[in-house]
Short mmCIF file of C-alpha atoms in Angstrom, two decimals:
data_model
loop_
_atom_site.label_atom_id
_atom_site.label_comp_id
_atom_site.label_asym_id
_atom_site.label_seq_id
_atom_site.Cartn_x
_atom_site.Cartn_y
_atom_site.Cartn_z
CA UNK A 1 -288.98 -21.90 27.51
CA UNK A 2 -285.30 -22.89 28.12
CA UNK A 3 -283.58 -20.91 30.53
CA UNK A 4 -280.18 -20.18 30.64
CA UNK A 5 -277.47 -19.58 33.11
CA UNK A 6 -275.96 -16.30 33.22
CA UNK A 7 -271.89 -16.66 32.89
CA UNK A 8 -269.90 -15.86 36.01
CA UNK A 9 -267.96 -12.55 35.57
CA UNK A 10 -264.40 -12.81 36.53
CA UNK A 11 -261.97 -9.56 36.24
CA UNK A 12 -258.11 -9.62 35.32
CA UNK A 13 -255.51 -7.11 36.54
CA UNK A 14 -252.76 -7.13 33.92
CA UNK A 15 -252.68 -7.97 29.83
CA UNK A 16 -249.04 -8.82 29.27
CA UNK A 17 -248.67 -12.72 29.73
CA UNK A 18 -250.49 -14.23 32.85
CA UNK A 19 -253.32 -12.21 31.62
CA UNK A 20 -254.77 -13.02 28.67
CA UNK A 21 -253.52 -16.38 29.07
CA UNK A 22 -255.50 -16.92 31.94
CA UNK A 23 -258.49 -14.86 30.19
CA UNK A 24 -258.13 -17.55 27.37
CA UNK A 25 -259.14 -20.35 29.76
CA UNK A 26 -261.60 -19.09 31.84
CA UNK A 27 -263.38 -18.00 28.62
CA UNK A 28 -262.87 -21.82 27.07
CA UNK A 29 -264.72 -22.93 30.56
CA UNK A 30 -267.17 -20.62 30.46
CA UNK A 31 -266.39 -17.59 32.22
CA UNK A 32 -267.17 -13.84 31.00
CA UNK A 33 -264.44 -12.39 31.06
CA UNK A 34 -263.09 -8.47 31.57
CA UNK A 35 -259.51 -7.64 31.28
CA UNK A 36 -258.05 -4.30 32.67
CA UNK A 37 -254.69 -3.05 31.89
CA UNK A 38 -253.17 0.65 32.89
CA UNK A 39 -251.31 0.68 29.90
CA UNK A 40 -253.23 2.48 26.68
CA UNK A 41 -252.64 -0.97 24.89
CA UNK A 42 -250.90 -4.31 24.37
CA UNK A 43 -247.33 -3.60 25.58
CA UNK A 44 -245.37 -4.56 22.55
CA UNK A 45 -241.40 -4.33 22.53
CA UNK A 46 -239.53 -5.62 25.19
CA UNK A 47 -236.41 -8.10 25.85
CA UNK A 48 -236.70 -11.88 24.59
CA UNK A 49 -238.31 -14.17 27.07
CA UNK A 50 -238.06 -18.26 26.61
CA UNK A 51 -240.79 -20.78 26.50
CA UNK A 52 -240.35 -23.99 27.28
CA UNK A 53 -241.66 -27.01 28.73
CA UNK A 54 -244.58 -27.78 29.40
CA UNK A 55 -245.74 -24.15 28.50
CA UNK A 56 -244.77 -25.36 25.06
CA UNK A 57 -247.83 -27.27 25.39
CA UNK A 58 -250.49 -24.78 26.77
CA UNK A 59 -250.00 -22.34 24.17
CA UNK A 60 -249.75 -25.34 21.53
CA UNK A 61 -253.16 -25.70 22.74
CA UNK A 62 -254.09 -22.24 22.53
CA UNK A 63 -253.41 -22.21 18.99
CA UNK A 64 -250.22 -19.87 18.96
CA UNK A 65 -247.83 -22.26 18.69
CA UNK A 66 -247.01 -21.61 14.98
CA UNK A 67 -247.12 -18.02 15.35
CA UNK A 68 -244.59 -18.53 18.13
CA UNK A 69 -242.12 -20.50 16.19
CA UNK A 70 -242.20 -17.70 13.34
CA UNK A 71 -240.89 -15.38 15.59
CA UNK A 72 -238.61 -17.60 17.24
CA UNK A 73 -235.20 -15.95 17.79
CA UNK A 74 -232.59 -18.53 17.39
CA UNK A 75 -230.15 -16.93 19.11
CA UNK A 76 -226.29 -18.33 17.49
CA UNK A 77 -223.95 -17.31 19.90
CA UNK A 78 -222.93 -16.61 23.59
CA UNK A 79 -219.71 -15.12 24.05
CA UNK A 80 -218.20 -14.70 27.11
CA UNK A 81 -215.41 -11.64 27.75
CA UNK A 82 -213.07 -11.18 30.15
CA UNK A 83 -212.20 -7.61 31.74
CA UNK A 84 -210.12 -6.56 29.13
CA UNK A 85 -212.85 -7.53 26.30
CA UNK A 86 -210.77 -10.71 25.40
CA UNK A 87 -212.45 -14.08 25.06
CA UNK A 88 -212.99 -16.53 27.24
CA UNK A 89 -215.09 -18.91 25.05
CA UNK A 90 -217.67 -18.29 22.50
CA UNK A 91 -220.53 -21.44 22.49
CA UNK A 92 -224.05 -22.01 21.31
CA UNK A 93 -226.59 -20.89 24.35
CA UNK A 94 -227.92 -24.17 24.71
CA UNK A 95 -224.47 -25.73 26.04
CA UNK A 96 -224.99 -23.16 28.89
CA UNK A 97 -228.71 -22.77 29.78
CA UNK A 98 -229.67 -26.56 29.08
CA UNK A 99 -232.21 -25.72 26.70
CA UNK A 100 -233.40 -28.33 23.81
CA UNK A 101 -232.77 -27.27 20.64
CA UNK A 102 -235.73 -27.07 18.03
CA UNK A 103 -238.05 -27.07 21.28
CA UNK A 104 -237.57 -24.61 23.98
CA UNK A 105 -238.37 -21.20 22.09
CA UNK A 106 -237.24 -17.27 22.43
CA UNK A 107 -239.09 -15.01 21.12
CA UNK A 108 -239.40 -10.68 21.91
CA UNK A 109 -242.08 -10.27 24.89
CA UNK A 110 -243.76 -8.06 22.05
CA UNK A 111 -244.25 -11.37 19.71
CA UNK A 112 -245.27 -13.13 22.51
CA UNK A 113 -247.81 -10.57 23.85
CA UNK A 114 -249.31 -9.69 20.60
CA UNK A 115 -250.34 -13.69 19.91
CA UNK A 116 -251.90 -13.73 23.63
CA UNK A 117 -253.49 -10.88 22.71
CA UNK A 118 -255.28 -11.78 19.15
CA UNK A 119 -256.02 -15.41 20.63
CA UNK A 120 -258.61 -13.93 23.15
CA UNK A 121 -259.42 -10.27 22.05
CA UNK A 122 -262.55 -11.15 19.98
CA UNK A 123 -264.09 -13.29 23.32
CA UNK A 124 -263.27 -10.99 25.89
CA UNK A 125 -263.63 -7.45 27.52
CA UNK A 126 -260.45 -5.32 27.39
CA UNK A 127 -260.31 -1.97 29.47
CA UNK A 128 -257.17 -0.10 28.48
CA UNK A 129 -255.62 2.73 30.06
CA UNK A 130 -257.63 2.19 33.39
CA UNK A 131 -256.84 -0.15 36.42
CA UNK A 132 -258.46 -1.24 40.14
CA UNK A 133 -258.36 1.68 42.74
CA UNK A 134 -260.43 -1.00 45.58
CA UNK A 135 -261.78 -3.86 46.61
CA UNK A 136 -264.36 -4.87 48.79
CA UNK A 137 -265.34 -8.49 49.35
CA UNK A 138 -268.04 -7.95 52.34
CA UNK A 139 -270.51 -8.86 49.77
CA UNK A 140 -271.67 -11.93 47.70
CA UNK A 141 -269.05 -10.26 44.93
CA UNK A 142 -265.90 -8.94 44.45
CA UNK A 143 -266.96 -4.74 44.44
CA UNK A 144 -264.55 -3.24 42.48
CA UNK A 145 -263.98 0.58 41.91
CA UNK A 146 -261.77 1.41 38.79
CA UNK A 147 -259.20 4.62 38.43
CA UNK A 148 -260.78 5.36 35.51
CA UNK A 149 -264.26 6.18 37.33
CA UNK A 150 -267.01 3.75 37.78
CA UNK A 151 -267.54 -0.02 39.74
CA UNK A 152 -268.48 -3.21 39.00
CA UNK A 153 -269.07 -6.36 40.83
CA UNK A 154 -267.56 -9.25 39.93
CA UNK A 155 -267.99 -13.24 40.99
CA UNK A 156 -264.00 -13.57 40.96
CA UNK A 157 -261.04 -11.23 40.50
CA UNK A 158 -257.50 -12.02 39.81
CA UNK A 159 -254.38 -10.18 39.98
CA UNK A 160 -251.76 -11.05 36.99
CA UNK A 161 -250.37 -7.53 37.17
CA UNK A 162 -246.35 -8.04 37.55
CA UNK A 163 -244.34 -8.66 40.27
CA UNK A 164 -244.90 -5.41 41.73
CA UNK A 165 -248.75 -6.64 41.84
CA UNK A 166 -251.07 -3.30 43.18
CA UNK A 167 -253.78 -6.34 43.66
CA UNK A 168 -251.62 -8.23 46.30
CA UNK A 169 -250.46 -5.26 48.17
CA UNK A 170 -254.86 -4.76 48.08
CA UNK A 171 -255.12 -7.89 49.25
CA UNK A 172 -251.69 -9.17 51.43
CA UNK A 173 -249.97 -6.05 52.67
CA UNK A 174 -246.62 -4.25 51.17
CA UNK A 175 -244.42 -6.42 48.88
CA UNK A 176 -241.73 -6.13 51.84
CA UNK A 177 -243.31 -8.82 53.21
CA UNK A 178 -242.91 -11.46 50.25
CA UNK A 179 -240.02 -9.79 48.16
CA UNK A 180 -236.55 -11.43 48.78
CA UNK A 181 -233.91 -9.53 47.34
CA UNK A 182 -231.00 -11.53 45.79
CA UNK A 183 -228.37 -9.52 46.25
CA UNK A 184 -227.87 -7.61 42.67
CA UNK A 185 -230.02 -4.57 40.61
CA UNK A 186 -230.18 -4.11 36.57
CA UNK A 187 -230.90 -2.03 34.31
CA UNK A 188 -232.29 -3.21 30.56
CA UNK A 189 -232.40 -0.81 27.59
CA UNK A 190 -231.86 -0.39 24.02
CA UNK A 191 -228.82 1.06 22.23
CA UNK A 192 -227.20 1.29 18.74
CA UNK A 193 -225.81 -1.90 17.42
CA UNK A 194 -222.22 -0.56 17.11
CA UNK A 195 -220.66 -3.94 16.91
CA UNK A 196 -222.58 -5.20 14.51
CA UNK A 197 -224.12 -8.18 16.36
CA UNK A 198 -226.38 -10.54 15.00
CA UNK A 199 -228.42 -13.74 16.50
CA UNK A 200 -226.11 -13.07 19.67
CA UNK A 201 -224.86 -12.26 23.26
CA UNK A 202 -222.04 -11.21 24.06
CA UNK A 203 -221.51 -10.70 27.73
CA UNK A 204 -218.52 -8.85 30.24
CA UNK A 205 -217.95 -9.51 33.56
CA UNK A 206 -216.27 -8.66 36.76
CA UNK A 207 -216.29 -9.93 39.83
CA UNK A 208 -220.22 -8.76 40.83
CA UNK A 209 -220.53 -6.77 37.52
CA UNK A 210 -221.94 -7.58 34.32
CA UNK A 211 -222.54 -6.05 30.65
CA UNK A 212 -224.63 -7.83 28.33
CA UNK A 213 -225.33 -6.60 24.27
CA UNK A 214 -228.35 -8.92 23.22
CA UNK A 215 -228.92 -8.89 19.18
CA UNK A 216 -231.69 -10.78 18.46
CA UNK A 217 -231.41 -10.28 14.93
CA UNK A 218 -229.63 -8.15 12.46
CA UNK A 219 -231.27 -5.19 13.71
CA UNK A 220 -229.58 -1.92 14.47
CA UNK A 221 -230.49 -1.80 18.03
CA UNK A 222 -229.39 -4.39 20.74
CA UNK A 223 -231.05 -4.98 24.41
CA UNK A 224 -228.38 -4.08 26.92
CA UNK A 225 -228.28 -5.26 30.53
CA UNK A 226 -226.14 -3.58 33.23
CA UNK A 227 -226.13 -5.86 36.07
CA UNK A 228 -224.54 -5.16 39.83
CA UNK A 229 -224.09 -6.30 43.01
CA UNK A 230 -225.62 -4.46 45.93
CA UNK A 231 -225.79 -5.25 49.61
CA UNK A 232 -229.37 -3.80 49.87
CA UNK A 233 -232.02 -3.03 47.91
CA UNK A 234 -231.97 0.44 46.08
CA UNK A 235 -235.09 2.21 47.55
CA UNK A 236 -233.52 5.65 47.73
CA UNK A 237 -233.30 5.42 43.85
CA UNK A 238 -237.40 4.05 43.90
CA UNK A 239 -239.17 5.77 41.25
CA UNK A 240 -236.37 8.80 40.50
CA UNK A 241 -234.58 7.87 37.28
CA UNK A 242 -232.09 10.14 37.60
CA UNK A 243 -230.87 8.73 40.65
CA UNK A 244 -231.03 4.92 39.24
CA UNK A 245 -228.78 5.98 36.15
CA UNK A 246 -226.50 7.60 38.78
CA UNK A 247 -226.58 4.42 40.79
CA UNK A 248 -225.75 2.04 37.45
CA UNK A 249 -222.92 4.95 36.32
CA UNK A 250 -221.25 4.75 40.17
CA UNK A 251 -221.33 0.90 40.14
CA UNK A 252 -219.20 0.69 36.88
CA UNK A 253 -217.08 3.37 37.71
CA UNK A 254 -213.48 2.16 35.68
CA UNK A 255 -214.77 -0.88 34.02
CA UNK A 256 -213.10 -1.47 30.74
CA UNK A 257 -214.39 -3.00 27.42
CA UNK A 258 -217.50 -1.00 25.86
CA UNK A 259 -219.06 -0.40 29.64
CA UNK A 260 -218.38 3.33 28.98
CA UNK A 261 -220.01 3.43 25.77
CA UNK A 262 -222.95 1.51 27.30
CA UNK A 263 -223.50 3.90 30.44
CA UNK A 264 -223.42 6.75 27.74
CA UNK A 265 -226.14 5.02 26.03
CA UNK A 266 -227.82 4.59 29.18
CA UNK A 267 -227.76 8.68 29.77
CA UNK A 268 -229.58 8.58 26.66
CA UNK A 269 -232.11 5.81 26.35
CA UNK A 270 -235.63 6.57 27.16
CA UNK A 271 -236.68 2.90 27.38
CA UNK A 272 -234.40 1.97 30.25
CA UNK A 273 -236.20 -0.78 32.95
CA UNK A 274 -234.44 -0.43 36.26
CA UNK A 275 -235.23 -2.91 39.01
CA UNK A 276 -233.95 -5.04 41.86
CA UNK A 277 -232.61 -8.97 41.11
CA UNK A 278 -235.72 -10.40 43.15
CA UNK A 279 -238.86 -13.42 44.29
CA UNK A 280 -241.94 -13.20 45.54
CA UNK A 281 -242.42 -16.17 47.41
CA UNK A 282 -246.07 -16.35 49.22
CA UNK A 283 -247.56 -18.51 51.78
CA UNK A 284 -250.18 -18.68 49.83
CA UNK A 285 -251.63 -17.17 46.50
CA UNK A 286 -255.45 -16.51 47.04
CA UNK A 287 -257.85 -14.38 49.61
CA UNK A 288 -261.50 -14.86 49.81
CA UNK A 289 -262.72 -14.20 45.74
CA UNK A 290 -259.61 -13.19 44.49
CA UNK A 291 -256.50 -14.82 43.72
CA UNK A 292 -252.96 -14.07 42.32
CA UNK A 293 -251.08 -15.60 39.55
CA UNK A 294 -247.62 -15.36 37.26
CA UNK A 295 -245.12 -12.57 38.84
CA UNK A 296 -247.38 -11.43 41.01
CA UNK A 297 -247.99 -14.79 42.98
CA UNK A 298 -244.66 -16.05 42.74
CA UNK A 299 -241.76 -14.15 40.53
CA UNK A 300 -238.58 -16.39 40.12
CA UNK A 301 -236.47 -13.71 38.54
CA UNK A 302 -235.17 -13.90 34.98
CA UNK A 303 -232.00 -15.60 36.80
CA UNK A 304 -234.29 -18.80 36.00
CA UNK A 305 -235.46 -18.18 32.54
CA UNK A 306 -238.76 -19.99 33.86
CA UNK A 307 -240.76 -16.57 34.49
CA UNK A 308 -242.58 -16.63 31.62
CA UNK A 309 -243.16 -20.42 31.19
CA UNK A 310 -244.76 -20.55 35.28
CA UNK A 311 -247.00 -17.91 33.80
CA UNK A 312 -248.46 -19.30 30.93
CA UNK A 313 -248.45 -23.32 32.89
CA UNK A 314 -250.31 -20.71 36.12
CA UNK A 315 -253.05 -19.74 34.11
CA UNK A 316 -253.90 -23.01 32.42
CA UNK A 317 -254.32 -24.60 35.51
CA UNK A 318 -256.12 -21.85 37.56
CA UNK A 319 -258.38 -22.06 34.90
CA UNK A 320 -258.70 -25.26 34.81
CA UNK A 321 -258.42 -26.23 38.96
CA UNK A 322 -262.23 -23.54 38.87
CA UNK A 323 -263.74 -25.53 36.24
CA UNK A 324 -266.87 -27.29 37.83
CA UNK A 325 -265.55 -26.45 40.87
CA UNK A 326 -266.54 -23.39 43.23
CA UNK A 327 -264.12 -20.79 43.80
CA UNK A 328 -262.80 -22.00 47.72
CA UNK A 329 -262.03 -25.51 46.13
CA UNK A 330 -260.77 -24.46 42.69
CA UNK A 331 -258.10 -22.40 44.12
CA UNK A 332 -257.21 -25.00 46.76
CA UNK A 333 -256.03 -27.53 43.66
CA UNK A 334 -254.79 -24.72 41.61
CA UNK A 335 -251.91 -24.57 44.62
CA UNK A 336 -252.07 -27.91 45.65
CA UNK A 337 -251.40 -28.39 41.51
CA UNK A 338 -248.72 -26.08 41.03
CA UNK A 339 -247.06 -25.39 44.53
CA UNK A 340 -243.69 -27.73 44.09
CA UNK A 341 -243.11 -26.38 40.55
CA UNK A 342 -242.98 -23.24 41.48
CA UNK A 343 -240.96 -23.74 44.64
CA UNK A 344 -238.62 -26.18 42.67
CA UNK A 345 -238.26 -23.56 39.75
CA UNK A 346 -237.52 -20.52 42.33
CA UNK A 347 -234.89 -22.55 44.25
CA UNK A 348 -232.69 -22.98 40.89
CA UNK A 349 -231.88 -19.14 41.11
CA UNK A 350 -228.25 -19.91 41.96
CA UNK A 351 -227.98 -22.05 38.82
CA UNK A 352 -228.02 -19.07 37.13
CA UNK A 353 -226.71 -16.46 39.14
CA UNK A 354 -223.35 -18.75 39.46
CA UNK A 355 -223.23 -18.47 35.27
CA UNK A 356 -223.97 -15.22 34.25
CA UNK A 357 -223.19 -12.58 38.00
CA UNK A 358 -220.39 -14.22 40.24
CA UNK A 359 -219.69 -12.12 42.60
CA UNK A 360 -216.35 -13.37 43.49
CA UNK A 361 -212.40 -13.08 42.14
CA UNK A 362 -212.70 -16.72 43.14
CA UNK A 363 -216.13 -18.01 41.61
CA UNK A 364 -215.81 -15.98 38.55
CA UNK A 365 -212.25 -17.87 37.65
CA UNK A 366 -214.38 -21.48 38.57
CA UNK A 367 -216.78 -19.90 35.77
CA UNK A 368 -214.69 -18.92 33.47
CA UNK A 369 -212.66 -22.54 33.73
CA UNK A 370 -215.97 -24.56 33.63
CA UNK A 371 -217.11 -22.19 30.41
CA UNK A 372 -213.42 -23.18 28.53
CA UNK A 373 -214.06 -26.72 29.45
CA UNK A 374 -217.41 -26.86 27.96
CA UNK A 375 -215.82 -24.98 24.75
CA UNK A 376 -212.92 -27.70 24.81
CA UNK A 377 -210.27 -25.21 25.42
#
């Protein structure tokens, strides 16, 4: 009689992207996998994220590629406005971000979500609505207790639950300890399309203040972002959003252009996002059985466009860094592996910053003369 081995059983915190990227893998090497996500389902919605290289190629290999370049974007137009709403120079995105066109792609978080999603739901255990309350690791497991009610050992857990990872505080203390504020706070929602925008940004600023309109297509909603500078964090605002929408109202306080008919929208959204401009930069990303990936491990902020990309590039090879390999070793090379990316990718955050939230009279003119230049004005 042939006997079998039994399939390690690994547990993931978190089903947006790092997730059920990373579920993907361990399943294609072997693993039996259990995903658990506080949200009642696949969080669809959101603003557009990029993917680019060499993500392109993990979820090329996943099988999503096509499905991904459906639901590509293509955004048209960036337009950049001065004070008054007039314009300093209207180009193609690329010119600005450095992106390739026909292969870096932006797609809605939803799109990109939903394809992670149907590439691994059929091979792997999804718990919805429910999340880790502990774990204990004085075992020859990973004991884990769930919110929900119930526990469940595990052989390895992993925490791909945002940048505000429950797991890592679990595991490495508050998120004081590895957050590093960059020095501005924003707040994303959805409004009425009022300008009648299509495949494009347009985007205000003022010296430390910035107002975005995002139409990714020819929809009758657009993303906005309200963007400010701040000294110091926001934790008096922490979890009250009354307060935040008081904080984004004070901080534009006599701007001109639409900003007014933004913050009204604002009052009214009930989608708005509201967090700091931030990293989470770790000494390391693992503890015993359990280890940390995406956001979580090793947010670069969105002033990179990269956040997404690290993610999906993270979970191919922690997946692949285990395979064959026991768990001490496998997440040794998954760092060793991916350390300098990440470190290289984080350290561009002024890149962007400098572009799209100067915070000076001064460095917003050298923008605005470097964006005319590129336009050949």
């Amino acid at each position: 009689m042939t006997r079998t081995t039994p399939r390690p059983e690994v547990l993931v915190s978190g089903a947006s992207i790092a997730g059920p990227a990373l579920a993907y893998w361990l399943n294609r090497h072997g693993y039996a996998v259990t995903v658990v996500e506080k949200a009642p389902t696949v969080r669809s919605g959101g603003y557009p994220v990029d993917v680019r290289p060499p993500a392109l190629d993990v979820v090329e290999k996943m099988g999503i590629l096509p499905r991904l370049r459906d639901a590509h974007i293509d955004l048209r137009r960036l337009t950049f406005l001065h004070a008054d709403g007039a314009e300093i120079a209207s180009l193609h995105p690329h010119t600005v971000t450095g992106g390739a066109p026909g292969r870096d792609l932006e797609i809605r978080r939803g799109d990109l979500t939903d394809a992670l999603y149907a590439a691994v739901r059929d091979d792997v255990e999804f718990l919805f609505d429910d999340s880790i309350d502990t774990l204990d690791q004085s075992g020859h497991g990973v004991d884990v207790t769930f919110r929900g009610g119930g526990s469940r050992t595990f052989d390895l857990v992993f925490g791909a639950d945002g940048m505000h990872s429950r797991t890592r505080e679990m595991l490495f203390g508050p998120e004081e300890r590895f957050h590093r504020y960059l020095g501005h706070c924003f707040a994303v929602f959805t409004m009425p399309n009022t300008l009648r925008l299509s495949h494009e940004t347009v985007l205000w600023n003022t010296p430390g203040r910035a107002a975005a309109l995002y139409a990714v297509g020819d929809d009758d909603e657009v993303h906005a972002f309200l963007t400010f500078a701040r000294p110091e964090p926001p934790r008096q605002a922490a979890g009250d959003p009354h307060a935040r929408r008081a904080l984004v109202a004070e901080a534009f306080t006599g701007a001109g252009w639409k900003v007014p008919d933004i913050l009204a929208a604002l009052h009214d959204a009930d989608d708005v996002f509201f967090d700091a401009v931030g990293q989470i930069r770790m000494p390391r990303w693992s503890h015993g059985r359990v280890a940390l990936l995406g956001d979580a491990a090793h947010a670069p902020s969105f002033l990179t466009g990269q956040g997404t990309s690290l993610a999906l590039t993270g979970a191919y090879h922690l997946a692949r860094s285990l395979a064959g390999r026991g768990h001490a070793e496998g997440f040794a090379a998954y760092e060793h592996g991916t350390r300098d990316l990440v470190t290289r990718t984080q350290d561009r955050v002024g890149e962007g910053a400098g572009t799209l939230f100067p915070a000076t009279r001064q460095a917003l003119e050298r923008r605005n003369e470097r964006l005319r230049g590129l336009a050949g004005r």
